[in-house]
Amino acid sequence: MEMEMTDKKQMIAHSDTATADRTALQEGLYDPRHEHDACGVGFIANMNGIRSHKIIENGIQILENLEHRGAVGADPLMGDGAGMLVQIPHKLFAEDCAEQGFSLPEPGDYAVAHVFMPRDDKLASRLQTIIEEAVVSEGQSVLGWRDVPVDNAGLSQAPDIAASEPRQRQLFIARGDGIKNEDSFERRLFILRKVISNAAIDKVGRREDFYMVSLSCRTIVYKGMFLAYQLGAYYRDLKDPRFESALALIHQRFSTNTFPSWKLAHPYRMVAHNGEINTLRGNVNWMAARQASVASPLFGDDIEKLWPISYEGQSDTACFDNALEFLMRGGYSMAHAVMMLIPEAWAGNPLMHADRKAFYEYHAALMEPWDGPAAVAFTDGRQIGATLDRNGLRPARYVVLDDGTVIMSSEAGVLPIDESRVVRKWRLQPGKMLLLDLEKGTIISDAGIKKELSAANPYSEWLARSQIVLEDLPRPRQVSRNISGDVLLDLQQ
């Protein structure tokens, strides 16, 4: 069920704290409000849901072929960031965890948290305790920890750069009793992650070396402050033939006016993107303002644990990722949530079907557009897709092969392809969406997605009942100059 807007409580006041946090993060000419980027983004997926290590290998190859879209610092071994979002490699994790003394349930019955932890042993131990206590308090069970095997020989060994490398750990969490399905489990994990983050801030403060990279029963993210070729060399898991996935969402970061860091590398928990969100300040402010009036039976009273949706100082993509995840966990489908956040140019469009226009007009009252220019790729582990904002000023091309492989990227030619196997080639268009459903084994057309969602509810009727158009109001009648003040006030109101 979708979230409903209510007036059940007053807005949570946090503007003073937010201002203080933003001021604390400012340094010299740097201001975190200007965190934007222009990068390389892409994905490869088998739309039939067939997992293989070849997807991982091709994902790394795409990333390396997009190296020119990444940035290099003064130190030639320090990149602005690179990463990969994949499905959880159950075969690898099950065998590795068994060797470490604990067993994993079946896929979907456990989740994996990938965590950047401090190098300081005492602080890391304290944060581990905070995490484990939060897991238990939220009704889940701790199965065990795994140290992520890494090789940092290819990274810069300059003292100030080497010191920023976090400790890489993964926590395995068993699904709690009474959680019926994976969607409900993902919702509980979303709440758990927010509880952990807020508890960590309360007890140890906001730290650059602690970050929940991902927490899901379907997907996991491997990322860091790398050059493209360093990702696969650093994370040994990605070279292991037991590491299999049906999709790989990749990103190479080019920070035009940002300070790179490990946690700001893409992908985030659901998205990676090329471009920038130029409406960010307003979007974040409106998300904060709506905390007073948002409710969902799927969250219940636990919705209070989710605030704030976005923390001050996050990048534009991180804030967009937070908003998308919030909407999806609140009951919207992924396509529905993306259409709310990145709408087509619907106002004054005489060619758009009335039902689709009504859909966008209705949702415009619930969510302001997150405008770019931006090309955004997104996934929840079951579906993967991409869209351009309505300005359409970022390149994105895709190709479909005869075996069900789909490759999307910031540009053509990221993988060598036998042209005889190509079923379709095209590009993303302004406001249009490419969506693959790996469970149904199909590409859902942009027109099909939007026709279905636009017809799902009587949006035109809802608008007619709830919307007042100023131009349609009757012209005011002439009022005598001698009318009393009280009567005039009534007429004005």
Coordinates of C-alpha atoms in Angstrom, one line a residue:
M1 CA 0.0 0.0 0.0
E2 CA 1.3 3.4 -0.9
M3 CA 2.2 6.0 1.7
E4 CA -0.5 8.5 2.5
M5 CA -0.1 12.1 3.4
T6 CA -1.6 13.0 6.8
D7 CA -1.6 15.8 9.3
K8 CA -1.2 13.6 12.3
K9 CA 1.7 15.4 13.9
Q10 CA 3.8 18.5 13.7
M11 CA 6.9 18.7 11.6
I12 CA 10.0 17.4 13.4
A13 CA 12.2 20.4 13.9
H14 CA 15.8 19.8 13.0
S15 CA 16.8 22.9 10.9
D16 CA 19.1 24.2 13.6
T17 CA 20.9 20.8 13.9
A18 CA 21.1 20.6 10.1
T19 CA 22.6 24.1 9.8
A20 CA 25.1 23.3 12.5
D21 CA 26.1 20.0 10.8
R22 CA 26.5 21.8 7.4
T23 CA 28.6 24.5 8.9
A24 CA 30.8 21.9 10.7
L25 CA 31.4 20.1 7.3
Q26 CA 32.4 23.3 5.5
E27 CA 36.1 23.9 5.1
G28 CA 37.6 26.8 3.2
L29 CA 35.8 27.2 -0.2
Y30 CA 34.3 23.7 0.1
D31 CA 30.6 23.4 0.7
P32 CA 28.9 19.9 0.8
R33 CA 25.8 21.4 -0.9
H34 CA 27.7 21.5 -4.2
E35 CA 28.5 17.7 -4.3
H36 CA 27.8 16.9 -7.9
D37 CA 29.6 14.8 -10.5
A38 CA 29.8 13.8 -14.1
C39 CA 30.8 10.2 -14.5
G40 CA 30.7 6.9 -16.3
V41 CA 27.8 4.6 -15.5
G42 CA 26.6 1.3 -17.0
F43 CA 25.2 -2.2 -16.3
I44 CA 25.2 -5.6 -17.8
A45 CA 22.4 -8.1 -17.0
N46 CA 21.0 -11.4 -18.1
M47 CA 17.3 -10.6 -18.4
N48 CA 16.5 -14.3 -17.8
G49 CA 18.1 -14.1 -14.4
I50 CA 20.9 -16.6 -15.2
R51 CA 23.7 -16.0 -12.8
S52 CA 27.3 -16.4 -13.8
H53 CA 30.8 -15.2 -13.1
K54 CA 31.0 -13.9 -16.6
I55 CA 28.7 -11.1 -15.7
I56 CA 31.2 -10.0 -13.0
E57 CA 34.1 -10.2 -15.5
N58 CA 32.2 -8.2 -18.1
G59 CA 31.2 -5.7 -15.5
I60 CA 34.8 -5.1 -14.6
Q61 CA 35.7 -4.8 -18.3
I62 CA 33.0 -2.2 -18.8
L63 CA 34.3 -0.3 -15.9
E64 CA 37.9 -0.4 -17.2
N65 CA 36.7 0.8 -20.6
L66 CA 35.1 3.7 -18.9
E67 CA 38.3 4.7 -17.2
H68 CA 38.4 8.0 -19.2
R69 CA 35.2 9.1 -17.5
G70 CA 36.9 8.9 -14.1
A71 CA 39.2 11.4 -12.4
V72 CA 42.7 11.1 -11.0
G73 CA 44.1 13.2 -8.2
A74 CA 47.6 14.7 -7.9
D75 CA 48.6 11.2 -6.9
P76 CA 48.3 9.1 -10.1
L77 CA 47.3 6.0 -8.0
M78 CA 44.3 7.7 -6.4
G79 CA 41.0 7.7 -8.2
D80 CA 37.8 9.6 -7.4
G81 CA 35.8 6.4 -6.9
A82 CA 34.7 3.2 -8.7
G83 CA 32.3 0.4 -7.7
M84 CA 29.9 -2.4 -8.6
L85 CA 26.5 -3.4 -7.3
V86 CA 25.7 -7.1 -7.7
Q87 CA 23.4 -9.8 -6.5
I88 CA 24.6 -11.6 -3.3
P89 CA 27.0 -14.4 -4.3
H90 CA 25.4 -17.2 -2.2
K91 CA 27.8 -20.0 -3.4
L92 CA 30.9 -18.1 -2.4
F93 CA 29.5 -16.7 0.9
A94 CA 28.1 -20.1 2.0
E95 CA 31.4 -21.9 1.5
D96 CA 33.5 -19.2 3.0
C97 CA 31.3 -18.7 6.1
A98 CA 31.2 -22.5 6.7
E99 CA 35.0 -22.4 6.8
Q100 CA 34.8 -19.6 9.4
G101 CA 32.4 -21.6 11.7
F102 CA 28.9 -20.6 10.9
S103 CA 26.4 -21.6 8.2
L104 CA 24.1 -19.5 6.1
P105 CA 20.4 -20.2 5.5
E106 CA 18.9 -20.4 2.0
P107 CA 19.1 -17.2 -0.2
G108 CA 16.5 -14.7 0.9
D109 CA 16.5 -15.9 4.5
Y110 CA 19.6 -13.9 5.3
A111 CA 21.1 -10.5 4.5
V112 CA 24.6 -9.2 4.2
A113 CA 25.8 -5.8 5.5
H114 CA 28.9 -4.5 3.8
V115 CA 30.5 -2.0 6.3
F116 CA 33.4 0.4 6.1
M117 CA 34.9 0.3 9.6
P118 CA 37.6 2.4 11.3
R119 CA 41.2 1.1 11.5
D120 CA 41.2 1.9 15.2
D121 CA 40.6 -1.5 16.9
K122 CA 38.9 0.0 20.0
L123 CA 36.6 2.2 18.0
A124 CA 35.8 -0.6 15.5
S125 CA 34.9 -2.9 18.4
R126 CA 32.6 -0.3 19.9
L127 CA 30.8 0.1 16.5
Q128 CA 30.5 -3.6 16.1
T129 CA 28.7 -3.8 19.4
I130 CA 26.4 -1.0 18.4
I131 CA 25.6 -2.8 15.2
E132 CA 24.9 -6.2 16.9
E133 CA 22.8 -4.6 19.6
A134 CA 20.7 -2.9 16.9
V135 CA 20.3 -6.1 14.9
V136 CA 18.9 -7.9 18.0
S137 CA 16.7 -5.0 19.1
E138 CA 15.1 -5.0 15.6
G139 CA 14.2 -8.6 15.8
Q140 CA 16.9 -10.1 13.6
S141 CA 19.8 -12.5 14.4
V142 CA 23.5 -12.2 14.0
L143 CA 25.0 -15.1 12.2
G144 CA 28.6 -13.9 12.0
W145 CA 31.2 -11.5 10.6
R146 CA 33.5 -11.9 7.7
D147 CA 36.6 -9.9 6.9
V148 CA 36.5 -9.0 3.2
P149 CA 39.6 -10.2 1.5
V150 CA 41.4 -7.3 -0.1
D151 CA 44.7 -6.5 -1.7
N152 CA 45.8 -2.9 -1.4
A153 CA 49.2 -3.3 -3.0
G154 CA 47.9 -1.4 -6.1
L155 CA 46.7 1.6 -4.1
S156 CA 48.7 4.6 -3.3
Q157 CA 50.9 4.2 -0.2
A158 CA 51.2 7.9 0.5
P159 CA 50.5 8.3 4.2
D160 CA 47.6 10.6 4.0
I161 CA 45.9 8.6 1.3
A162 CA 46.6 5.1 2.8
A163 CA 45.2 6.4 6.1
S164 CA 41.8 6.9 4.5
E165 CA 41.4 3.3 3.6
P166 CA 38.7 1.7 5.8
R167 CA 38.6 -1.7 7.3
Q168 CA 36.2 -3.9 5.1
R169 CA 33.8 -6.2 7.0
Q170 CA 30.6 -8.0 6.2
L171 CA 27.9 -9.0 8.7
F172 CA 25.5 -11.8 8.0
I173 CA 22.0 -11.4 9.5
A174 CA 19.3 -14.1 9.7
R175 CA 15.8 -13.2 8.9
G176 CA 13.7 -12.8 12.0
D177 CA 10.6 -14.7 13.0
G178 CA 7.3 -13.5 11.5
I179 CA 8.8 -11.9 8.4
K180 CA 6.8 -13.4 5.7
N181 CA 8.7 -12.6 2.5
E182 CA 11.8 -10.9 1.0
D183 CA 10.0 -7.6 0.5
S184 CA 9.1 -7.4 4.2
F185 CA 12.6 -8.5 5.1
E186 CA 14.1 -5.7 2.9
R187 CA 11.8 -3.2 4.7
R188 CA 13.0 -4.3 8.1
L189 CA 16.6 -4.1 6.9
F190 CA 16.0 -0.5 5.8
I191 CA 14.7 0.4 9.2
L192 CA 17.6 -1.5 10.8
R193 CA 20.2 0.4 8.8
K194 CA 18.7 3.7 9.8
V195 CA 18.7 2.6 13.5
I196 CA 22.4 1.7 13.2
S197 CA 23.4 4.9 11.6
N198 CA 21.5 7.1 14.1
A199 CA 22.8 5.1 17.0
A200 CA 26.4 5.4 15.7
I201 CA 26.0 9.1 15.3
D202 CA 24.6 9.5 18.8
K203 CA 27.4 7.4 20.5
V204 CA 30.6 8.0 18.4
G205 CA 29.6 11.0 16.3
R206 CA 29.6 11.3 12.5
R207 CA 32.7 9.7 11.1
E208 CA 34.2 9.5 7.6
D209 CA 35.6 6.0 8.3
F210 CA 32.3 4.3 9.3
Y211 CA 29.6 3.7 6.6
M212 CA 27.0 1.1 5.9
V213 CA 27.8 0.5 2.2
S214 CA 24.9 -1.8 1.7
L215 CA 22.4 -4.0 3.7
S216 CA 20.1 -6.2 1.7
C217 CA 19.0 -9.8 1.3
R218 CA 19.4 -9.5 -2.5
T219 CA 22.2 -7.2 -3.4
I220 CA 25.7 -6.1 -2.2
V221 CA 27.9 -3.2 -3.1
Y222 CA 31.7 -3.3 -3.6
K223 CA 33.2 0.2 -4.0
G224 CA 35.9 2.6 -2.9
M225 CA 38.2 5.4 -3.9
F226 CA 39.6 3.6 -6.9
L227 CA 40.7 4.0 -10.4
A228 CA 38.7 1.7 -12.7
Y229 CA 41.3 -1.1 -12.9
Q230 CA 41.9 -1.1 -9.1
L231 CA 38.4 -2.3 -8.1
G232 CA 38.8 -5.9 -9.4
A233 CA 42.4 -6.1 -8.1
Y234 CA 41.5 -4.8 -4.6
Y235 CA 38.4 -6.9 -3.9
R236 CA 39.5 -10.6 -4.3
D237 CA 35.9 -11.7 -4.1
L238 CA 35.3 -10.3 -7.6
K239 CA 38.0 -12.5 -9.0
D240 CA 36.6 -15.7 -7.4
P241 CA 34.8 -17.9 -10.0
R242 CA 32.2 -18.8 -7.3
F243 CA 31.1 -15.1 -7.3
E244 CA 28.1 -15.2 -9.5
S245 CA 25.4 -12.7 -10.4
A246 CA 22.8 -12.1 -13.1
L247 CA 23.5 -8.3 -13.0
A248 CA 26.3 -5.9 -12.4
L249 CA 25.7 -2.1 -12.1
I250 CA 29.0 -0.3 -12.4
H251 CA 30.2 3.3 -12.0
Q252 CA 33.4 5.3 -12.4
R253 CA 33.4 8.7 -10.7
F254 CA 34.5 12.0 -12.1
S255 CA 34.2 14.6 -9.4
T256 CA 33.9 18.0 -11.1
N257 CA 33.5 20.0 -7.9
T258 CA 33.6 17.5 -5.0
F259 CA 36.0 16.1 -2.5
P260 CA 36.2 12.3 -3.2
S261 CA 35.9 9.8 -0.4
W262 CA 35.3 6.1 0.0
K263 CA 31.7 6.4 1.0
L264 CA 30.9 8.9 -1.8
A265 CA 31.9 6.4 -4.5
H266 CA 29.0 4.9 -6.5
P267 CA 27.0 2.8 -6.7
Y268 CA 24.8 3.5 -3.7
R269 CA 22.3 1.0 -2.4
M270 CA 20.1 1.2 -5.4
V271 CA 21.4 3.7 -7.9
A272 CA 24.4 5.0 -9.8
H273 CA 24.3 8.0 -12.0
N274 CA 26.0 10.2 -14.5
G275 CA 25.4 13.9 -14.1
E276 CA 24.0 16.0 -11.3
I277 CA 20.8 16.9 -9.5
N278 CA 20.5 20.6 -9.8
T279 CA 17.3 20.8 -7.8
L280 CA 18.9 19.1 -4.8
R281 CA 18.5 21.8 -2.1
G282 CA 14.8 22.1 -2.7
N283 CA 14.3 18.3 -3.0
V284 CA 16.0 17.7 0.3
N285 CA 14.1 20.5 2.1
W286 CA 10.8 19.2 0.9
M287 CA 11.7 15.6 1.9
A288 CA 12.5 17.0 5.4
A289 CA 9.3 19.0 5.5
R290 CA 7.1 16.0 4.7
Q291 CA 8.4 14.1 7.6
A292 CA 5.5 15.6 9.5
S293 CA 2.8 14.3 7.2
V294 CA 4.1 10.9 5.8
A295 CA 2.6 7.7 7.1
S296 CA 2.5 4.1 5.8
P297 CA 0.9 1.0 7.3
L298 CA 3.9 -0.9 6.1
F299 CA 6.2 1.1 8.4
G300 CA 3.7 1.8 11.2
D301 CA 5.2 3.5 14.2
D302 CA 8.7 2.4 13.0
I303 CA 8.5 5.3 10.5
E304 CA 9.9 7.5 13.3
K305 CA 13.1 5.6 13.2
L306 CA 13.8 6.6 9.6
W307 CA 14.3 10.3 10.1
P308 CA 16.2 12.0 8.6
I309 CA 15.8 10.4 5.2
S310 CA 19.0 12.2 4.1
Y311 CA 21.8 13.4 6.3
E312 CA 23.4 16.8 5.7
G313 CA 26.6 16.7 3.7
Q314 CA 25.6 13.8 1.5
S315 CA 26.1 14.0 -2.3
D316 CA 23.2 14.6 -4.7
T317 CA 23.2 10.9 -5.7
A318 CA 23.1 9.7 -2.1
C319 CA 20.1 11.9 -1.4
F320 CA 18.3 10.6 -4.5
D321 CA 19.1 7.0 -3.5
N322 CA 17.7 7.7 0.0
A323 CA 14.5 9.1 -1.5
L324 CA 14.1 6.2 -4.0
E325 CA 14.7 3.6 -1.3
F326 CA 12.2 5.3 1.1
L327 CA 9.4 5.3 -1.5
M328 CA 10.0 1.7 -2.5
R329 CA 10.1 0.4 1.1
G330 CA 6.9 2.4 1.6
G331 CA 5.1 0.3 -1.0
Y332 CA 5.7 1.9 -4.4
S333 CA 7.1 -0.3 -7.2
M334 CA 10.5 0.7 -8.5
A335 CA 9.1 2.0 -11.8
H336 CA 6.5 4.0 -10.0
A337 CA 9.0 5.5 -7.6
V338 CA 11.4 6.5 -10.4
M339 CA 8.5 8.1 -12.4
M340 CA 7.6 10.2 -9.3
L341 CA 11.2 11.3 -8.8
I342 CA 12.2 11.8 -12.5
P343 CA 9.0 12.7 -14.4
E344 CA 8.7 13.3 -18.1
A345 CA 8.0 16.8 -19.4
W346 CA 4.2 16.5 -19.0
A347 CA 2.9 20.1 -18.5
G348 CA 1.6 21.5 -21.7
N349 CA 2.4 18.4 -23.7
P350 CA -0.5 18.0 -26.2
L351 CA 0.9 14.6 -27.4
M352 CA 0.7 12.9 -24.0
H353 CA -2.2 10.6 -23.2
A354 CA -4.6 12.2 -20.7
D355 CA -4.2 9.3 -18.2
R356 CA -0.5 9.6 -18.1
K357 CA -0.6 13.4 -17.8
A358 CA -3.0 13.0 -14.9
F359 CA -0.6 10.5 -13.2
Y360 CA 2.2 13.1 -13.4
E361 CA 0.0 16.0 -12.3
Y362 CA -1.3 14.1 -9.3
H363 CA 2.2 13.1 -8.2
A364 CA 3.6 16.6 -8.7
A365 CA 1.7 17.5 -5.5
L366 CA 3.5 14.7 -3.6
M367 CA 7.0 15.0 -5.0
E368 CA 9.0 17.7 -6.8
P369 CA 11.1 16.5 -9.8
W370 CA 14.7 15.7 -9.2
D371 CA 16.0 17.4 -12.3
G372 CA 19.5 16.9 -13.8
P373 CA 21.0 16.7 -16.3
A374 CA 21.3 13.1 -15.2
A375 CA 21.3 9.6 -16.5
V376 CA 20.3 7.3 -13.6
A377 CA 20.7 3.5 -13.4
F378 CA 18.8 1.7 -10.7
T379 CA 18.2 -1.9 -9.4
D380 CA 16.6 -3.7 -6.5
G381 CA 18.2 -7.0 -7.4
R382 CA 15.2 -8.3 -9.2
Q383 CA 14.7 -5.5 -11.8
I384 CA 17.3 -3.3 -13.3
G385 CA 16.8 -0.2 -15.4
A386 CA 17.9 3.3 -16.4
T387 CA 16.3 6.6 -17.3
L388 CA 17.2 10.1 -18.4
D389 CA 15.7 13.1 -16.8
R390 CA 13.4 15.3 -18.9
N391 CA 16.2 17.5 -20.0
G392 CA 17.9 14.5 -21.7
L393 CA 21.4 16.0 -21.6
R394 CA 23.4 12.9 -20.7
P395 CA 24.3 10.1 -23.1
A396 CA 23.2 6.5 -22.5
R397 CA 23.1 3.7 -25.0
Y398 CA 22.0 0.1 -24.7
V399 CA 22.2 -3.1 -26.7
V400 CA 20.2 -6.4 -26.4
L401 CA 21.9 -9.7 -27.4
D402 CA 20.3 -12.9 -28.6
D403 CA 21.1 -14.7 -25.3
G404 CA 19.2 -12.2 -23.2
T405 CA 22.2 -10.1 -22.2
V406 CA 21.5 -6.4 -22.0
I407 CA 24.4 -3.9 -21.9
M408 CA 23.7 -0.2 -21.0
S409 CA 26.4 2.4 -20.7
S410 CA 27.3 6.1 -20.9
E411 CA 28.6 5.4 -24.4
A412 CA 28.8 2.7 -27.1
G413 CA 31.6 0.2 -27.4
V414 CA 32.3 -0.6 -23.7
L415 CA 32.4 -4.4 -24.6
P416 CA 33.4 -6.1 -27.8
I417 CA 30.2 -7.5 -29.3
D418 CA 29.6 -9.9 -32.2
E419 CA 27.2 -7.8 -34.3
S420 CA 25.4 -10.9 -35.6
R421 CA 24.1 -11.5 -32.0
V422 CA 22.6 -8.0 -31.7
V423 CA 18.8 -8.1 -31.4
R424 CA 18.3 -4.4 -30.7
K425 CA 20.4 -1.2 -30.3
W426 CA 19.0 2.1 -29.1
R427 CA 19.6 5.0 -26.7
L428 CA 17.8 6.4 -23.7
Q429 CA 15.6 9.3 -24.6
P430 CA 14.5 12.2 -22.3
G431 CA 12.0 11.1 -19.7
K432 CA 12.0 7.5 -21.0
M433 CA 12.8 4.4 -19.1
L434 CA 14.6 1.1 -19.9
L435 CA 13.5 -1.6 -17.4
L436 CA 14.4 -5.3 -17.2
D437 CA 12.5 -7.8 -15.1
L438 CA 14.9 -10.7 -14.3
E439 CA 12.2 -12.8 -12.6
K440 CA 9.8 -12.6 -15.6
G441 CA 12.7 -12.7 -18.1
T442 CA 11.6 -9.7 -20.2
I443 CA 12.2 -6.1 -21.1
I444 CA 9.2 -4.0 -20.1
S445 CA 8.6 -1.2 -22.6
D446 CA 8.5 2.4 -21.5
A447 CA 5.0 2.7 -22.9
G448 CA 3.9 -0.5 -21.3
I449 CA 5.2 0.6 -17.8
K450 CA 3.5 4.0 -18.0
K451 CA 0.2 2.8 -19.4
E452 CA -0.1 0.2 -16.6
L453 CA 0.8 2.6 -13.8
S454 CA -1.3 5.5 -15.2
A455 CA -4.4 3.3 -15.4
A456 CA -3.9 1.7 -12.0
N457 CA -5.8 4.5 -10.2
P458 CA -8.4 7.1 -11.3
Y459 CA -5.9 10.0 -11.1
S460 CA -8.1 12.3 -13.2
E461 CA -11.0 11.8 -10.8
W462 CA -8.8 12.4 -7.8
L463 CA -7.5 15.6 -9.4
A464 CA -11.0 16.8 -10.1
R465 CA -12.1 16.3 -6.5
S466 CA -9.0 17.7 -4.8
Q467 CA -7.5 20.3 -7.2
I468 CA -8.5 24.0 -7.4
V469 CA -7.3 25.8 -10.5
L470 CA -7.1 29.5 -10.0
E471 CA -7.9 30.3 -13.6
D472 CA -11.2 28.4 -13.3
L473 CA -12.5 30.4 -10.3
P474 CA -15.4 32.8 -11.0
R475 CA -14.5 36.5 -11.3
P476 CA -15.0 38.4 -8.0
R477 CA -18.2 40.5 -7.9
Q478 CA -18.0 44.2 -7.3
V479 CA -18.0 45.1 -3.6
S480 CA -19.3 48.4 -2.2
R481 CA -16.7 50.7 -0.8
N482 CA -18.9 51.1 2.2
I483 CA -18.8 47.4 3.2
S484 CA -17.9 46.7 6.8
G485 CA -14.4 45.3 7.6
D486 CA -15.8 42.0 9.0
V487 CA -17.8 41.3 5.9
L488 CA -15.0 42.2 3.6
L489 CA -12.7 39.9 5.5
D490 CA -15.2 37.0 5.1
L491 CA -15.4 37.7 1.3
Q492 CA -11.6 37.8 1.0
Q493 CA -11.2 34.5 2.9

